[in-house]
Coordinates of C-alpha atoms in Angstrom, one line a residue:
M403 CA -20.4 -34.5 -30.7
S404 CA -20.7 -31.8 -27.9
N405 CA -20.2 -34.3 -24.9
D406 CA -16.7 -34.7 -26.8
V407 CA -16.1 -30.9 -27.4
T408 CA -17.3 -29.6 -24.3
P409 CA -15.1 -31.5 -21.7
A410 CA -11.9 -30.5 -24.2
K411 CA -13.3 -26.2 -23.9
T412 CA -13.5 -27.1 -20.2
N413 CA -10.1 -28.5 -19.9
E414 CA -8.3 -25.9 -21.8
K415 CA -10.3 -22.8 -20.1
S416 CA -9.1 -24.7 -16.9
F417 CA -5.4 -24.7 -18.0
L418 CA -5.3 -21.2 -19.3
S419 CA -6.8 -20.4 -15.7
S420 CA -4.6 -22.0 -13.8
I421 CA -2.1 -19.7 -12.0
I422 CA 1.1 -21.8 -12.6
F423 CA 0.2 -21.3 -16.2
V424 CA -0.4 -17.5 -15.6
A425 CA 2.6 -17.0 -13.6
I426 CA 4.6 -18.3 -16.0
A427 CA 3.3 -16.6 -19.3
A428 CA 2.5 -13.6 -17.9
S429 CA 6.3 -13.2 -16.1
F430 CA 7.5 -14.5 -19.9
C431 CA 5.6 -11.5 -21.6
S432 CA 6.9 -9.2 -18.6
F433 CA 10.7 -10.4 -19.3
L434 CA 10.0 -10.0 -23.0
W435 CA 8.5 -6.4 -22.9
G436 CA 11.3 -5.9 -20.0
S437 CA 13.7 -6.6 -23.1
A438 CA 12.2 -4.3 -25.0
T439 CA 13.9 -1.1 -23.2
P440 CA 17.7 -2.1 -23.9
C441 CA 16.7 -3.2 -27.3
I442 CA 14.9 0.0 -28.2
K443 CA 18.2 1.7 -27.0
I444 CA 20.6 -0.2 -29.0
G445 CA 18.2 0.0 -32.1
Y446 CA 18.4 4.0 -31.8
R447 CA 22.3 3.7 -31.7
L448 CA 22.7 1.2 -34.4
F449 CA 20.2 3.4 -36.6
S450 CA 21.6 6.9 -35.3
I451 CA 17.9 8.2 -33.9
A452 CA 18.0 10.7 -31.7
P453 CA 15.2 10.0 -29.2
T454 CA 14.2 13.7 -29.2
D455 CA 13.8 13.1 -32.8
T456 CA 9.7 12.0 -32.5
A457 CA 9.1 11.7 -35.8
T458 CA 11.8 9.6 -36.9
V459 CA 10.8 7.7 -33.4
I460 CA 7.4 7.0 -34.4
L461 CA 8.3 5.8 -37.8
F462 CA 10.9 3.4 -36.6
A463 CA 8.1 2.2 -34.1
G464 CA 5.4 2.0 -37.2
I465 CA 7.6 -0.4 -39.0
R466 CA 8.6 -2.6 -35.9
F467 CA 4.7 -2.8 -35.3
F468 CA 3.6 -3.6 -38.6
L469 CA 6.5 -6.6 -38.5
E470 CA 4.8 -7.6 -35.3
G471 CA 1.7 -7.8 -36.9
I472 CA 2.6 -9.8 -39.8
L473 CA 4.6 -11.9 -37.5
T474 CA 1.6 -13.0 -35.5
V475 CA -0.9 -13.3 -38.3
I476 CA 1.7 -15.7 -40.1
A477 CA 2.0 -17.8 -36.6
G478 CA -1.4 -18.0 -35.8
S479 CA -2.5 -18.5 -39.2
F480 CA 0.1 -21.8 -39.0
M481 CA -0.9 -22.7 -35.6
Q482 CA -4.7 -22.4 -36.4
G483 CA -4.6 -24.2 -39.2
K484 CA -6.1 -21.5 -41.3
F485 CA -5.6 -17.7 -42.4
L486 CA -6.5 -15.4 -39.4
Y487 CA -8.2 -12.3 -40.7
P488 CA -11.2 -10.0 -39.8
A489 CA -14.4 -11.9 -41.4
S490 CA -16.6 -9.1 -41.0
K491 CA -17.0 -5.4 -40.8
V492 CA -18.1 -5.6 -37.1
A493 CA -14.6 -7.4 -37.0
W494 CA -12.5 -4.8 -38.8
G495 CA -14.1 -2.1 -36.4
K496 CA -12.9 -4.2 -33.5
V497 CA -9.6 -4.5 -34.8
F498 CA -9.7 -0.5 -35.5
V499 CA -10.4 0.4 -32.0
L500 CA -7.9 -2.3 -30.3
S501 CA -5.6 -0.7 -32.8
M502 CA -6.4 2.8 -32.0
F503 CA -5.8 2.5 -28.0
Q504 CA -3.4 -0.6 -27.7
T505 CA -1.2 1.1 -30.4
V506 CA -1.7 4.4 -32.1
I507 CA -2.6 6.9 -29.2
Q508 CA -0.9 4.6 -26.7
Y509 CA 2.2 5.2 -28.3
F510 CA 1.6 8.5 -29.1
F511 CA 1.4 9.5 -25.7
F512 CA 4.4 7.2 -24.7
Y513 CA 6.7 8.5 -27.2
G514 CA 6.2 12.2 -26.9
G515 CA 6.0 11.9 -23.1
L516 CA 9.3 10.0 -22.7
T517 CA 11.3 13.0 -24.4
K518 CA 10.5 15.2 -22.1
A519 CA 10.6 12.8 -18.8
S520 CA 13.5 11.1 -16.9
G521 CA 13.9 7.5 -16.5
V522 CA 13.1 7.4 -12.9
T523 CA 9.7 9.3 -13.6
S524 CA 8.9 7.3 -16.7
A525 CA 9.2 4.1 -15.4
L526 CA 7.5 5.0 -12.5
T527 CA 4.7 6.6 -14.5
I528 CA 4.5 3.7 -17.2
S529 CA 3.9 1.4 -13.8
T530 CA 0.6 3.0 -13.2
N531 CA -1.0 1.1 -16.1
V532 CA -1.6 -1.7 -13.5
F533 CA -4.0 0.5 -11.7
A534 CA -5.2 2.0 -14.8
S535 CA -6.3 -1.8 -16.3
L536 CA -7.9 -2.9 -13.0
L537 CA -9.8 0.4 -12.3
I538 CA -10.9 1.0 -15.8
A539 CA -12.1 -3.3 -15.9
V540 CA -13.8 -3.0 -12.9
F541 CA -15.5 0.9 -13.3
V542 CA -15.8 1.2 -17.3
F543 CA -16.3 -2.3 -18.1
G544 CA -17.5 -4.0 -15.0
Q545 CA -15.4 -7.1 -16.1
E546 CA -14.5 -8.1 -12.6
K547 CA -14.8 -6.8 -9.0
L548 CA -12.2 -4.4 -6.7
S549 CA -11.4 -6.6 -3.5
T550 CA -9.5 -5.2 -0.9
L551 CA -6.3 -7.8 -1.6
K552 CA -6.3 -6.5 -5.1
V553 CA -5.9 -2.9 -3.8
V554 CA -3.3 -4.1 -1.4
G555 CA -1.3 -6.4 -4.1
C556 CA -1.3 -3.1 -6.5
V557 CA 0.3 -1.4 -3.6
I558 CA 2.9 -3.4 -2.7
G559 CA 3.5 -4.3 -6.3
F560 CA 3.9 -0.6 -7.1
S561 CA 6.4 -0.2 -4.2
G562 CA 8.8 -2.2 -5.6
V563 CA 8.7 -0.6 -8.5
V564 CA 9.1 3.0 -6.7
A565 CA 12.1 1.3 -4.6
V566 CA 14.0 0.2 -8.2
N567 CA 13.7 3.1 -9.7
A568 CA 13.8 5.7 -6.7
F569 CA 16.5 4.1 -4.5
G570 CA 18.3 1.7 -7.2
S571 CA 20.1 4.5 -8.8
S572 CA 21.5 8.0 -8.3
G573 CA 21.5 11.3 -9.8
S574 CA 17.8 11.0 -11.0
D575 CA 15.8 14.0 -12.0
Y576 CA 12.2 14.3 -10.5
H577 CA 11.3 17.0 -12.4
V578 CA 7.4 16.1 -13.6
S579 CA 5.7 18.1 -16.4
F580 CA 2.4 17.5 -18.5
L581 CA 3.9 17.2 -21.7
G582 CA 6.5 14.4 -19.9
E583 CA 4.9 12.4 -17.2
G584 CA 1.4 13.5 -18.2
F585 CA 1.5 12.5 -21.7
I586 CA 3.2 8.8 -20.5
F587 CA -0.1 8.4 -17.8
L588 CA -2.2 8.8 -20.7
S589 CA -0.7 6.3 -22.7
S590 CA -1.2 3.9 -19.2
I591 CA -5.1 4.9 -19.8
C592 CA -5.2 4.3 -23.0
Y593 CA -3.2 0.7 -22.0
G594 CA -5.8 -0.2 -19.7
F595 CA -8.7 0.4 -22.0
S596 CA -6.9 -1.6 -24.4
G597 CA -6.8 -4.5 -22.1
G598 CA -10.7 -4.0 -21.6
F599 CA -11.4 -3.7 -25.3
S600 CA -9.0 -7.4 -25.9
K601 CA -11.1 -9.0 -23.0
K602 CA -14.5 -7.8 -24.3
F603 CA -13.8 -8.3 -28.4
S604 CA -12.0 -11.9 -27.5
R605 CA -15.3 -13.3 -26.6
T606 CA -16.5 -13.6 -29.9
E607 CA -12.9 -13.2 -31.9
N608 CA -9.8 -14.8 -32.1
P609 CA -7.5 -13.5 -29.5
V610 CA -4.5 -13.8 -32.0
M611 CA -6.3 -12.4 -34.3
L612 CA -7.0 -9.1 -32.8
S613 CA -3.6 -8.9 -31.7
G614 CA -2.2 -9.6 -35.0
W615 CA -4.3 -7.3 -37.2
Q616 CA -4.5 -4.3 -34.8
F617 CA -0.5 -4.1 -35.0
V618 CA -0.9 -4.3 -38.9
V619 CA -3.2 -1.7 -39.0
G620 CA -1.5 0.6 -36.2
G621 CA 1.9 0.1 -37.7
V622 CA 0.7 1.5 -41.1
I623 CA -0.9 4.3 -39.4
M624 CA 2.3 5.1 -37.1
T625 CA 4.7 4.4 -40.5
V626 CA 2.5 7.1 -42.7
V627 CA 2.7 9.7 -39.9
G628 CA 6.1 9.4 -39.1
W629 CA 7.5 9.5 -42.8
S630 CA 4.8 12.4 -43.0
F631 CA 6.5 14.7 -40.5
G632 CA 9.7 13.9 -42.0
G633 CA 11.1 10.9 -40.2
R634 CA 13.9 9.3 -41.6
F635 CA 16.6 6.8 -40.6
S636 CA 19.3 4.3 -42.1
G637 CA 21.9 2.2 -41.2
F638 CA 20.2 -1.4 -42.2
T639 CA 22.7 -4.0 -41.3
V640 CA 22.6 -7.9 -40.5
K641 CA 22.9 -6.6 -36.6
S642 CA 20.3 -4.2 -36.9
T643 CA 17.8 -5.9 -38.8
L644 CA 18.2 -8.5 -36.4
L645 CA 17.3 -6.4 -33.9
V646 CA 14.3 -5.1 -35.9
F647 CA 12.6 -8.4 -35.7
Y648 CA 13.5 -9.7 -32.5
L649 CA 11.9 -6.2 -31.2
A650 CA 8.8 -7.5 -34.1
F651 CA 8.7 -11.0 -31.8
I652 CA 8.7 -9.2 -28.5
S653 CA 5.4 -7.9 -29.0
A654 CA 4.2 -10.2 -31.1
C655 CA 4.5 -12.8 -29.1
A656 CA 3.7 -11.1 -25.7
Y657 CA 0.8 -9.2 -26.7
S658 CA -0.9 -12.4 -28.3
L659 CA -0.2 -14.2 -25.4
W660 CA -1.4 -11.7 -22.9
G661 CA -4.6 -11.7 -24.8
I662 CA -5.3 -15.4 -24.4
L663 CA -4.7 -14.4 -20.8
L664 CA -6.8 -11.9 -20.7
K665 CA -9.6 -13.9 -22.0
Y666 CA -9.6 -16.7 -20.0
N667 CA -8.7 -14.9 -16.4
D668 CA -9.3 -11.5 -14.6
V669 CA -7.8 -8.7 -15.4
S670 CA -6.3 -8.1 -12.3
K671 CA -4.6 -11.6 -12.1
V672 CA -2.8 -10.8 -15.4
V673 CA -1.7 -7.1 -15.3
I674 CA -0.3 -7.5 -11.8
F675 CA 2.5 -9.4 -13.3
G676 CA 3.4 -5.8 -15.2
F677 CA 5.1 -4.6 -12.4
L678 CA 7.8 -7.2 -13.6
N679 CA 8.1 -4.9 -16.7
P680 CA 10.2 -2.5 -15.4
V681 CA 11.9 -4.9 -13.1
F682 CA 13.5 -7.0 -15.8
G683 CA 14.1 -3.9 -18.0
V684 CA 16.7 -2.5 -15.0
I685 CA 18.1 -5.9 -14.8
L686 CA 18.7 -6.4 -18.5
S687 CA 19.9 -2.9 -19.0
M688 CA 22.5 -3.9 -16.7
I689 CA 23.5 -6.5 -18.7
F690 CA 23.4 -5.5 -22.0
L691 CA 23.9 -2.0 -21.5
H692 CA 26.5 -2.1 -18.7
E693 CA 24.7 0.8 -17.1
K694 CA 25.9 1.5 -13.6
G695 CA 25.2 3.0 -10.5
Q696 CA 22.2 0.4 -10.2
N697 CA 21.8 -1.3 -6.6
V698 CA 21.7 -5.0 -6.9
F699 CA 20.0 -5.4 -3.4
V700 CA 17.7 -3.4 -3.9
V701 CA 16.8 -4.4 -7.4
L702 CA 16.4 -7.9 -5.4
I703 CA 14.3 -6.1 -2.9
S704 CA 11.8 -4.8 -5.3
L705 CA 11.3 -8.5 -7.1
V706 CA 10.2 -9.7 -3.9
L707 CA 7.9 -7.1 -2.9
V708 CA 6.6 -7.2 -6.6
S709 CA 6.4 -10.8 -5.9
V710 CA 4.5 -10.4 -3.0
G711 CA 2.3 -8.1 -4.8
I712 CA 1.5 -10.6 -7.2
I713 CA 0.7 -13.1 -4.8
T714 CA -1.6 -11.0 -2.7
V715 CA -3.9 -10.1 -5.8
N716 CA -4.3 -14.0 -6.7
R717 CA -5.1 -14.7 -3.3
K718 CA -8.5 -16.2 -2.8
E719 CA -10.4 -13.7 -0.2
K720 CA -11.5 -15.1 3.2
R721 CA -15.1 -15.6 3.2
G722 CA -16.7 -12.2 4.9
F723 CA -13.4 -10.6 4.6
S724 CA -14.3 -8.2 2.1
S725 CA -18.1 -8.8 2.0
S726 CA -18.8 -4.9 3.0
S727 CA -16.1 -3.0 2.2
D728 CA -15.7 -4.5 -1.1
S729 CA -19.4 -4.7 -2.5
A730 CA -19.5 -1.1 -1.7
L731 CA -16.3 0.0 -4.1
T732 CA -18.2 -2.1 -6.8
K733 CA -21.6 -1.1 -6.8
Q734 CA -21.0 0.8 -10.2
K735 CA -23.9 -1.5 -12.0

């Protein structure tokens, strides 16, 4: 029996680790997350939510995340042919830890900072989650080594994000504050830890189960907090309700797929695609929000830079190219 199972698992891992699958799946995740930017803005309009009304924003996010968790659990259970749930206290502990870093604390800092930061500096600061994920995976979790190509690729990819935000539009405010960009940076740190924990926990737990239930737990906590601090909103119509379910689908699909990618691949190989998020966000905002002032040429240049960064990170190191410098960078063990 083992002779039948092992080749199947090997083939599955080989497929999920192939650069073609990673590129398609991670780009799709980035597209979904990029689409969240205009959709959330549209949602605020439909429900008459002021972006500065933090309590209502948290309540709105909590309901969205709770629905995401339910959808993820239902879809995962259907695909697995059994109900997915944390089967032990240890598994529930992992779900709770993941929900704190991936949902509750991350979005507390994210939404708190977003109300006090400009759009340009927000996008640039959010993009630091790629660096945070890589460095935390290397120096905290010891899940991979830091190579020269990974560093160079991240810098090139980040330059693409800088280009599309700093030079793609006009009239931007570059004021920086701890309660604004500082909070967003802390949310990026939480994102980095959530990726490390997701990869670690998925060694023994189903990544879709972890993703679904951490959203359920995190969504309940954020809903209660938002409601307790006076968050309220109304305006449910067919259009607005469908939008909420689409927002729920975004993270339900993207985070579950992202968790699978992290389980079978190096963190750097996956998170580098995160630089596509703000680029997709800009493009989709131009289409659906009719935002003007974006330089199409700069957007294309940023896509090229991000693509070059992705290719650089996923290139194989030449023998001897980083034997001395990279080993010195990763002697944390």
